[in-house]
Amino acid sequence: MLPEALLALAAAGGTAVVQAAGTEAWEGLRGQLAAWFGRGDTERVTGELVRLDRSACELTAADTGGAGEAGQVERARIRQEAMWQARFESLLERLPDDQRDRAAEELRALLDSHATGVSAGAAGLAVGGDVHVRADHGSIAAAVINGGAQLSPPPPPAPRQG
């Protein structure tokens, strides 16, 4: 069994794969992770590239499934994150202690180099924590408004018919 620090590192690797898929960071991370998993074996690197691409495609397909499929998106993310975490753990467990330590340092450095924070697409909002947006006293509040917003007094009440 791996020490807790390596289990956390493997979890971070799984999270990084899921978070980077479909972003500008994907190509760089994808190639570096494939090389890390391949450990110098060209065929293994190619196989890892295929696995990474398959994961990215599954995540993209789930994400473009429509607003009614939010649960599907989350399930796909959880499944991919767990799968990649298990792959990181498996590789680290198979290595002799001296190689494991070096591989862990390489993975930590690789993940750190891609941990540039969060990102969002055009007209999006990227946040690395919680966001609380609140409107008071008839005002408007939003994290992102795509289009326009206009505040005006409410219309007068309709005359009573009686």
Short mmCIF file of C-alpha atoms in Angstrom, two decimals:
data_model
loop_
_atom_site.label_atom_id
_atom_site.label_comp_id
_atom_site.label_asym_id
_atom_site.label_seq_id
_atom_site.Cartn_x
_atom_site.Cartn_y
_atom_site.Cartn_z
CA MET A 1 0.00 0.00 0.00
CA LEU A 2 1.22 3.46 -0.84
CA PRO A 3 1.90 6.07 1.81
CA GLU A 4 -0.78 8.73 2.24
CA ALA A 5 1.33 11.37 0.50
CA LEU A 6 1.56 9.24 -2.65
CA LEU A 7 -2.16 8.45 -2.53
CA ALA A 8 -2.82 12.20 -2.39
CA LEU A 9 -0.44 12.73 -5.31
CA ALA A 10 -2.27 10.06 -7.34
CA ALA A 11 -5.59 11.74 -6.51
CA ALA A 12 -4.17 15.09 -7.65
CA GLY A 13 -3.10 13.44 -10.90
CA GLY A 14 -6.62 12.14 -11.52
CA THR A 15 -8.07 15.55 -10.79
CA ALA A 16 -5.57 17.25 -13.11
CA VAL A 17 -6.52 15.00 -16.03
CA VAL A 18 -10.23 15.77 -15.61
CA GLN A 19 -9.73 19.50 -15.08
CA ALA A 20 -7.38 19.93 -18.04
CA ALA A 21 -9.37 17.90 -20.58
CA GLY A 22 -10.87 20.26 -23.14
CA THR A 23 -8.83 23.29 -22.05
CA GLU A 24 -5.80 25.03 -23.52
CA ALA A 25 -3.63 23.23 -20.97
CA TRP A 26 -4.66 19.79 -22.25
CA GLU A 27 -2.08 19.23 -25.00
CA GLY A 28 0.88 20.03 -22.79
CA LEU A 29 -0.36 18.01 -19.83
CA ARG A 30 -1.44 15.14 -22.07
CA GLY A 31 2.01 14.74 -23.61
CA GLN A 32 3.85 15.02 -20.32
CA LEU A 33 1.57 12.54 -18.56
CA ALA A 34 1.92 10.04 -21.41
CA ALA A 35 5.71 10.34 -21.15
CA TRP A 36 5.53 9.95 -17.36
CA PHE A 37 3.42 6.81 -17.64
CA GLY A 38 5.51 5.47 -20.53
CA ARG A 39 8.74 5.65 -18.52
CA GLY A 40 10.82 5.76 -21.71
CA ASP A 41 8.89 3.07 -23.62
CA THR A 42 7.58 4.56 -26.88
CA GLU A 43 4.78 2.02 -27.26
CA ARG A 44 3.54 2.67 -23.73
CA VAL A 45 3.62 6.42 -24.38
CA THR A 46 1.46 5.91 -27.47
CA GLY A 47 -0.96 3.74 -25.50
CA GLU A 48 -1.23 6.39 -22.79
CA LEU A 49 -1.92 9.09 -25.38
CA VAL A 50 -4.80 6.96 -26.67
CA ARG A 51 -6.17 6.49 -23.12
CA LEU A 52 -5.88 10.19 -22.37
CA ASP A 53 -7.62 11.10 -25.62
CA ARG A 54 -10.40 8.59 -24.88
CA SER A 55 -10.91 10.20 -21.48
CA ALA A 56 -11.00 13.70 -22.97
CA CYS A 57 -13.54 12.56 -25.57
CA GLU A 58 -15.76 10.98 -22.92
CA LEU A 59 -15.64 14.12 -20.79
CA THR A 60 -16.36 16.35 -23.77
CA ALA A 61 -19.25 14.14 -24.90
CA ALA A 62 -20.77 14.21 -21.41
CA ASP A 63 -20.31 17.98 -21.21
CA THR A 64 -22.05 18.61 -24.54
CA GLY A 65 -24.98 16.37 -23.60
CA GLY A 66 -27.17 19.32 -22.65
CA ALA A 67 -28.24 21.07 -19.51
CA GLY A 68 -30.58 18.24 -18.52
CA GLU A 69 -27.60 15.92 -18.25
CA ALA A 70 -25.77 17.62 -15.37
CA GLY A 71 -25.72 14.36 -13.44
CA GLN A 72 -24.19 12.60 -16.42
CA VAL A 73 -21.39 15.18 -16.57
CA GLU A 74 -20.61 14.76 -12.89
CA ARG A 75 -20.67 10.95 -13.16
CA ALA A 76 -18.28 11.07 -16.12
CA ARG A 77 -15.93 13.39 -14.22
CA ILE A 78 -15.98 11.18 -11.13
CA ARG A 79 -15.45 8.01 -13.18
CA GLN A 80 -12.51 9.48 -15.12
CA GLU A 81 -10.92 11.00 -12.04
CA ALA A 82 -11.11 7.69 -10.17
CA MET A 83 -9.79 5.74 -13.15
CA TRP A 84 -6.77 8.01 -13.53
CA GLN A 85 -6.12 8.06 -9.80
CA ALA A 86 -6.05 4.25 -9.85
CA ARG A 87 -3.64 4.29 -12.83
CA PHE A 88 -1.28 6.65 -10.99
CA GLU A 89 -1.45 4.51 -7.85
CA SER A 90 -0.85 1.31 -9.81
CA LEU A 91 2.25 2.63 -11.53
CA LEU A 92 3.68 4.02 -8.30
CA GLU A 93 3.03 0.73 -6.47
CA ARG A 94 4.81 -1.32 -9.14
CA LEU A 95 8.02 0.69 -9.01
CA PRO A 96 10.92 -0.19 -6.70
CA ASP A 97 11.33 2.29 -3.84
CA ASP A 98 14.16 4.30 -5.42
CA GLN A 99 12.32 4.62 -8.73
CA ARG A 100 9.03 5.35 -6.94
CA ASP A 101 10.55 8.32 -5.15
CA ARG A 102 11.94 9.72 -8.39
CA ALA A 103 8.65 9.11 -10.25
CA ALA A 104 6.71 10.80 -7.46
CA GLU A 105 8.95 13.87 -7.65
CA GLU A 106 8.58 13.95 -11.44
CA LEU A 107 4.80 13.71 -11.15
CA ARG A 108 4.66 16.37 -8.45
CA ALA A 109 6.75 18.74 -10.60
CA LEU A 110 4.64 17.97 -13.67
CA LEU A 111 1.40 18.68 -11.82
CA ASP A 112 2.84 21.83 -10.23
CA SER A 113 3.87 23.15 -13.64
CA HIS A 114 0.28 22.81 -14.85
CA ALA A 115 -1.34 24.16 -11.69
CA THR A 116 -1.68 27.69 -12.98
CA GLY A 117 -5.07 28.15 -11.40
CA VAL A 118 -8.44 27.84 -12.99
CA SER A 119 -9.47 28.99 -16.43
CA ALA A 120 -12.68 29.69 -18.26
CA GLY A 121 -13.67 30.07 -21.87
CA ALA A 122 -14.86 33.22 -23.56
CA ALA A 123 -17.39 35.16 -21.49
CA GLY A 124 -16.93 32.73 -18.62
CA LEU A 125 -15.99 33.06 -15.00
CA ALA A 126 -13.18 31.03 -13.48
CA VAL A 127 -12.97 30.71 -9.72
CA GLY A 128 -10.69 28.64 -7.58
CA GLY A 129 -13.07 28.62 -4.62
CA ASP A 130 -16.59 29.54 -3.60
CA VAL A 131 -18.45 32.43 -5.19
CA HIS A 132 -21.28 34.21 -3.44
CA VAL A 133 -23.22 36.69 -5.55
CA ARG A 134 -26.07 38.54 -3.89
CA ALA A 135 -28.36 41.39 -4.91
CA ASP A 136 -29.95 43.70 -2.36
CA HIS A 137 -32.70 46.31 -2.48
CA GLY A 138 -33.84 45.77 -6.06
CA SER A 139 -30.31 45.78 -7.48
CA ILE A 140 -28.79 43.24 -9.83
CA ALA A 141 -25.83 41.03 -9.12
CA ALA A 142 -24.17 38.47 -11.34
CA ALA A 143 -20.88 36.74 -11.79
CA VAL A 144 -21.16 37.00 -15.58
CA ILE A 145 -23.83 38.68 -17.65
CA ASN A 146 -23.82 37.66 -21.29
CA GLY A 147 -25.88 40.27 -23.06
CA GLY A 148 -27.33 43.28 -21.36
CA ALA A 149 -29.00 44.06 -18.10
CA GLN A 150 -31.24 47.00 -17.34
CA LEU A 151 -32.80 48.10 -14.10
CA SER A 152 -35.97 50.12 -14.20
CA PRO A 153 -38.71 50.85 -11.71
CA PRO A 154 -41.43 48.24 -11.56
CA PRO A 155 -44.59 48.99 -13.54
CA PRO A 156 -47.44 50.56 -11.57
CA PRO A 157 -50.12 48.19 -10.35
CA ALA A 158 -52.95 47.53 -12.75
CA PRO A 159 -56.15 49.42 -11.98
CA ARG A 160 -58.74 47.43 -10.07
CA GLN A 161 -61.82 46.49 -11.97
CA GLY A 162 -64.86 46.25 -9.91
#
